[in-house]
PDB file of C-alpha atoms and ligand atoms in Angstrom:
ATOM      1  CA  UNK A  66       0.367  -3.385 -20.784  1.00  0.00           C
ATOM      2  CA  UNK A  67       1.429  -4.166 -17.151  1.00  0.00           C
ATOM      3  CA  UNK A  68       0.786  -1.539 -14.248  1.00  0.00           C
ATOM      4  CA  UNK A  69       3.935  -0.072 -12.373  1.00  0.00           C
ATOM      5  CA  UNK A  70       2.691  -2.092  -9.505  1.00  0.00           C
ATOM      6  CA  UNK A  71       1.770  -5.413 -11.324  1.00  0.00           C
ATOM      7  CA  UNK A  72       5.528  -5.541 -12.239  1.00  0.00           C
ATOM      8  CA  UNK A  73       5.924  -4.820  -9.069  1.00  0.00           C
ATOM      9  CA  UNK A  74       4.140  -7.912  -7.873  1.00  0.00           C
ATOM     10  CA  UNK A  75       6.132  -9.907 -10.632  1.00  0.00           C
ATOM     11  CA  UNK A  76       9.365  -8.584  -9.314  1.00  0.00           C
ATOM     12  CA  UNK A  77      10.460  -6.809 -12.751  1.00  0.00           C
ATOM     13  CA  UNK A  78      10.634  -3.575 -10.339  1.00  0.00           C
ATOM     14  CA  UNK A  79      11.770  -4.096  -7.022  1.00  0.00           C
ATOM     15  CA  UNK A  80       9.933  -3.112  -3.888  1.00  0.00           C
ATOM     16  CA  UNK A  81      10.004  -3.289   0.129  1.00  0.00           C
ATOM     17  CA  UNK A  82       7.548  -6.160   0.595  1.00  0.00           C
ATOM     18  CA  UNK A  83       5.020  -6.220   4.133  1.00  0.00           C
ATOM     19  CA  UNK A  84       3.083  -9.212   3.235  1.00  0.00           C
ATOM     20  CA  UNK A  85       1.782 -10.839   0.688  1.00  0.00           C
ATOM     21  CA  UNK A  86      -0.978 -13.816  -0.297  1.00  0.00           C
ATOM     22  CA  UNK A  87      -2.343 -15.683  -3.265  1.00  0.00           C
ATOM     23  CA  UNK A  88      -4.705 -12.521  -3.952  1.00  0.00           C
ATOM     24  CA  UNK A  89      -2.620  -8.880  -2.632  1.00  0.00           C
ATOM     25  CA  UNK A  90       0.420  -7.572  -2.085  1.00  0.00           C
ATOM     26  CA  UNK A  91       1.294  -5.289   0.548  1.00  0.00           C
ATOM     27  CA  UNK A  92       4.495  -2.842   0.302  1.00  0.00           C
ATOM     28  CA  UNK A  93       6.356   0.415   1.303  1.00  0.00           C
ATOM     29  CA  UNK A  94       4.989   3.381  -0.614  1.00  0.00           C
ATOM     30  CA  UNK A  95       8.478   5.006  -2.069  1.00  0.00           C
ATOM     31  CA  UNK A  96       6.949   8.106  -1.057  1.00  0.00           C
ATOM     32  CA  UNK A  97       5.932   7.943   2.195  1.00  0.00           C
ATOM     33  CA  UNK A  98       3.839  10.359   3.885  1.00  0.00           C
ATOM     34  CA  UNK A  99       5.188   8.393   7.241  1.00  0.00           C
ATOM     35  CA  UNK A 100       7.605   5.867   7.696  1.00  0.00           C
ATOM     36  CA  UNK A 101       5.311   2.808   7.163  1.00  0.00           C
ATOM     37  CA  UNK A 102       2.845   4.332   5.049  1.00  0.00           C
ATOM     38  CA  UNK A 103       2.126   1.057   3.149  1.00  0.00           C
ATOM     39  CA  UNK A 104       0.095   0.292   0.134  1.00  0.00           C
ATOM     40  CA  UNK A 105      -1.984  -3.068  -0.522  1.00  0.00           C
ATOM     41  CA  UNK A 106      -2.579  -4.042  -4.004  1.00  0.00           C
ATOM     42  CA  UNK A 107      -4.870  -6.815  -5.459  1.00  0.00           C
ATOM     43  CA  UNK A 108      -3.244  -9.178  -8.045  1.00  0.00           C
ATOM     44  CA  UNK A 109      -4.287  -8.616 -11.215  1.00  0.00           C
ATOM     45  CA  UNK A 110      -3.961 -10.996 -14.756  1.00  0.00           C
ATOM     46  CA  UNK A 111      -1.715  -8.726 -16.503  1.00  0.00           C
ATOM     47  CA  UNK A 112      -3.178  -6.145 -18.715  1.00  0.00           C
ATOM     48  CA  UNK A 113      -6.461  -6.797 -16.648  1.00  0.00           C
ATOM     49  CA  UNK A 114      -5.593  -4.446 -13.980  1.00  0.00           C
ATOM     50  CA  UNK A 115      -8.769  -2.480 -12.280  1.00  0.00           C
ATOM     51  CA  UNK A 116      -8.188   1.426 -12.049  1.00  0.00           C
ATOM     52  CA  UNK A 117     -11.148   1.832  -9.543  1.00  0.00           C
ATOM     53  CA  UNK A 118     -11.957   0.419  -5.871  1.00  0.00           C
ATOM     54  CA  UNK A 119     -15.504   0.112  -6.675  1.00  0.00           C
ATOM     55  CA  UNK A 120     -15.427  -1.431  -9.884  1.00  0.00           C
ATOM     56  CA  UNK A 121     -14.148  -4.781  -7.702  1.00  0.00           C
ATOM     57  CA  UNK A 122     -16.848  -7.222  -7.100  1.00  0.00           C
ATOM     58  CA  UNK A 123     -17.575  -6.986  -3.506  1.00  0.00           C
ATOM     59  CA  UNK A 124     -16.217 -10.505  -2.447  1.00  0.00           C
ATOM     60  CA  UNK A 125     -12.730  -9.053  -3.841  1.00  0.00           C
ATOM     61  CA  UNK A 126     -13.120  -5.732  -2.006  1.00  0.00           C
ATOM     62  CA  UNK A 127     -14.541  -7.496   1.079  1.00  0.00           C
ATOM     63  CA  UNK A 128     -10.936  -9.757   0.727  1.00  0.00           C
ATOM     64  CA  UNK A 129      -9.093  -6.969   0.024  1.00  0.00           C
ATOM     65  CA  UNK A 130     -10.055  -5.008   3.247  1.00  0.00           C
ATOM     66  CA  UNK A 131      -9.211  -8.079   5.776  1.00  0.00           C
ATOM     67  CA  UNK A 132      -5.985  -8.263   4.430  1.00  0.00           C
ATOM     68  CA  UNK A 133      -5.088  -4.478   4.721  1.00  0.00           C
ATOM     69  CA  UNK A 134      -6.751  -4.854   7.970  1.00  0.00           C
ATOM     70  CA  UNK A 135      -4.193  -7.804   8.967  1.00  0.00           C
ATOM     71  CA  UNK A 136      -1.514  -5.401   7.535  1.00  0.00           C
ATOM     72  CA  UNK A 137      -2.119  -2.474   9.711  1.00  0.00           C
ATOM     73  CA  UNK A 138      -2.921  -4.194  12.845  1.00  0.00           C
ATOM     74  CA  UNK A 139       1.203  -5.081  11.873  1.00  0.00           C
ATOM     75  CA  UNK A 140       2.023  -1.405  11.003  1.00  0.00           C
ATOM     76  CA  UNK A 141       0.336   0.121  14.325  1.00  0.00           C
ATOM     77  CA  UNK A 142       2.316  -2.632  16.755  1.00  0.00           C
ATOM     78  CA  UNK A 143       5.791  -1.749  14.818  1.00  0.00           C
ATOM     79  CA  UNK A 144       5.375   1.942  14.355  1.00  0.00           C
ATOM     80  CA  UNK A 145       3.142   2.687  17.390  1.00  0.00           C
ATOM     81  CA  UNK A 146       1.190   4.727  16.049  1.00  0.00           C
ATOM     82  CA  UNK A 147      -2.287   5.935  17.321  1.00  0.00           C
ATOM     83  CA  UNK A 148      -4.124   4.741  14.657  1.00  0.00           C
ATOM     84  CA  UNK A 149      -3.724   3.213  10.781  1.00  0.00           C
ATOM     85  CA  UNK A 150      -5.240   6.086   8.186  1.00  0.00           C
ATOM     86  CA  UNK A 151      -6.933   3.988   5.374  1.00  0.00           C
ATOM     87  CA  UNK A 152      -7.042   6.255   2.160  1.00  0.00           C
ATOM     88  CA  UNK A 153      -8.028   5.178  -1.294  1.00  0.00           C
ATOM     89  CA  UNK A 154      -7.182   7.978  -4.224  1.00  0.00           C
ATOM     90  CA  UNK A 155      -6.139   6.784  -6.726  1.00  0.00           C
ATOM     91  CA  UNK A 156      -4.843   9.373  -9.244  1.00  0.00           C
ATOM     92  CA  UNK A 157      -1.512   8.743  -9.983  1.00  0.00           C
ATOM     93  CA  UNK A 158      -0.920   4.793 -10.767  1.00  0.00           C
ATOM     94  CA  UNK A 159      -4.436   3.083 -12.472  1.00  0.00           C
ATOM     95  CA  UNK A 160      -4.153  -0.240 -10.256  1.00  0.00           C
ATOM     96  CA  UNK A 161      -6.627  -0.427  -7.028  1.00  0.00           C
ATOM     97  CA  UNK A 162      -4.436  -0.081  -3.959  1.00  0.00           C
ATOM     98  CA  UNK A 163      -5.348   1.401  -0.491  1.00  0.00           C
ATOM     99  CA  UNK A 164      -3.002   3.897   1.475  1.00  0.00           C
ATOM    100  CA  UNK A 165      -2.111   2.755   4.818  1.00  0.00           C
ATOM    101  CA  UNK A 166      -0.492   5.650   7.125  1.00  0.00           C
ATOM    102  CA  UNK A 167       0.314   5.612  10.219  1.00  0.00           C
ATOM    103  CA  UNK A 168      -1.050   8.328  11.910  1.00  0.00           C
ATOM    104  CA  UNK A 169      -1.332  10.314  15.270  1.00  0.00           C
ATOM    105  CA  UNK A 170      -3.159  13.339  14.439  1.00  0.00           C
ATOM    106  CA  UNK A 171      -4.813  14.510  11.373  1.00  0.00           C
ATOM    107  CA  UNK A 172      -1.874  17.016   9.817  1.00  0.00           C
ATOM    108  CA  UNK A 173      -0.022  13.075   9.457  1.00  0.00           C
ATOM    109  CA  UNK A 174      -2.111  12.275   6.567  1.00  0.00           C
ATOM    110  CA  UNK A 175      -1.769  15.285   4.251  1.00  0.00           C
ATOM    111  CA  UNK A 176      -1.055  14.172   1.172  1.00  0.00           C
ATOM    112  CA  UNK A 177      -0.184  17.737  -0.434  1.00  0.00           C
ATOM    113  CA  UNK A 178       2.857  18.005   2.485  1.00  0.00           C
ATOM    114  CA  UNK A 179       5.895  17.064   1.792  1.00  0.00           C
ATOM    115  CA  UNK A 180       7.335  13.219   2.158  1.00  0.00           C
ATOM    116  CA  UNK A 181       9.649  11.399   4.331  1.00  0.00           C
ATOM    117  CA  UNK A 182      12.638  10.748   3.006  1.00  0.00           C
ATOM    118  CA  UNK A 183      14.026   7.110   4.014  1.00  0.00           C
ATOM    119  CA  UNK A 184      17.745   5.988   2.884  1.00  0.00           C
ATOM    120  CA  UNK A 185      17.132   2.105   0.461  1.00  0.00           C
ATOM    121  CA  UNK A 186      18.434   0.829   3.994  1.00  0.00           C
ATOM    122  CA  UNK A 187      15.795   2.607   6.440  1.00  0.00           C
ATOM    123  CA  UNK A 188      13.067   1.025   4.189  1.00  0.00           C
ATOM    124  CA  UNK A 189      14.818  -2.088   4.023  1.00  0.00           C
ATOM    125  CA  UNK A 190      14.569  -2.551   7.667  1.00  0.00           C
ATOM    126  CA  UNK A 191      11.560  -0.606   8.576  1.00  0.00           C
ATOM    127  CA  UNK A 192       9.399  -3.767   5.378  1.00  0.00           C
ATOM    128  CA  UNK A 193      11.826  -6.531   7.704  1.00  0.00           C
ATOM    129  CA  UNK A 194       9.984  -5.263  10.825  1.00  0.00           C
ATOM    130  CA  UNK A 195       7.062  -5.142   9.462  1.00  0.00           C
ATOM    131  CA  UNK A 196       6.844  -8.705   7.275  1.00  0.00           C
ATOM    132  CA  UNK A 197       4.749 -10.814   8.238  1.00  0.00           C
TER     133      UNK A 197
HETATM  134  P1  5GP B 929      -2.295   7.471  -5.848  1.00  0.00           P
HETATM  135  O1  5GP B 929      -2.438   6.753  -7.173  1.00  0.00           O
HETATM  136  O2  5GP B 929      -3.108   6.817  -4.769  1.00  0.00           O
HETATM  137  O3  5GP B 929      -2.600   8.941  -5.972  1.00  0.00           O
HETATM  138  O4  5GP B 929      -0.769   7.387  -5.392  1.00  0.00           O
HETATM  139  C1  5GP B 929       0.064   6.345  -5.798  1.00  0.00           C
HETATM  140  C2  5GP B 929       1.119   6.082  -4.739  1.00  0.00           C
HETATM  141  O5  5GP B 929       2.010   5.112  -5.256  1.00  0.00           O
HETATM  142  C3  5GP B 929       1.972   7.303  -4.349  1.00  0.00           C
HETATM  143  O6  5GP B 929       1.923   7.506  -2.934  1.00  0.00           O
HETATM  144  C4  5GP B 929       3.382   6.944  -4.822  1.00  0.00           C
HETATM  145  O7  5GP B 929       4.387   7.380  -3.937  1.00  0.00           O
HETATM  146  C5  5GP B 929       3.325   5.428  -4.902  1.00  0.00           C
HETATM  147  N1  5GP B 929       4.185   4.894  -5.948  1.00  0.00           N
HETATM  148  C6  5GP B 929       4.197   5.273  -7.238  1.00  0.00           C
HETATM  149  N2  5GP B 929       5.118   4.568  -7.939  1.00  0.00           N
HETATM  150  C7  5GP B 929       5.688   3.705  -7.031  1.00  0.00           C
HETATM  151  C8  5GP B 929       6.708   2.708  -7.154  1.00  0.00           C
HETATM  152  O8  5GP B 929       7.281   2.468  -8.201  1.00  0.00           O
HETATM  153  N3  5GP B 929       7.028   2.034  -6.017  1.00  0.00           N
HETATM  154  C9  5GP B 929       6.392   2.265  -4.813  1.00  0.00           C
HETATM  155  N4  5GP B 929       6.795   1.528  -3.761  1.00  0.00           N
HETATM  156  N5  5GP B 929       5.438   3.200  -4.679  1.00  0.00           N
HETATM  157  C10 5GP B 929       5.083   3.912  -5.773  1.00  0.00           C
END
């Protein structure tokens, strides 16, 4: 069975797309910790989905962290943010993605406080600033 986020990728469940290649897609987590807190995925065959980071072969990884890199070079010049947290956990949704934040201290990238609430047209135009 398809991940939430592979159907994201297929467009069965919509989502705020950043950017997006043969390989990942990059969107808006619906729960941001801060506006801009973006996830990148890798594209998986359906039903083939990796849970784990590390259980990609490290050309895939290696691909996977120039893209997010290209991503949050394009979330620090919108937001303006100090810097772009990169967090992998991992324990809600079994599908390898990377949490970027954008941070400018460390109490930004608590992921037990509570999120940011954004209206469907805040997120709209916060993923059309930040396409790419
Ligand atoms: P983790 O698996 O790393 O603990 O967290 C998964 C992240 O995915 C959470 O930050 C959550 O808000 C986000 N998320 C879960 N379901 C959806 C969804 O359907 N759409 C989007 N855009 N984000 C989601």
């Amino acid at each position: 069975m398809a991940t939430i986020f592979t159907k994201i990728i297929q467009g069965a469940i919509p989502s705020y797309k950043v950017a997006e290649d043969d390989r990942f897609y990059a969107f808006l987590d619906i729960n941001p910790l801060r506006a801009g807190h973006t996830l990148v995925v890798p594209k998986f065959a359906e039903g083939e989905e990796l849970d784990y980071i590390f259980d990609l072969d490290d050309e895939t990884l290696s691909a996977m962290m120039v893209f997010a890199k290209r991503v949050a070079a394009r979330i620090r010049e919108v937001t303006g943010c100090a810097r772009v947290a990169t967090v992998v956990l991992g324990l809600e949704v079994p599908h390898v993605h990377i949490h970027l934040v954008p941070i400018d201290s460390e109490a930004d990238v608590d992921f037990r406080a509570p999120r940011e609430k954004l209206s469907p047209d805040e997120f709209a135009s916060l993923a059309a600033k930040l396409a790419m």
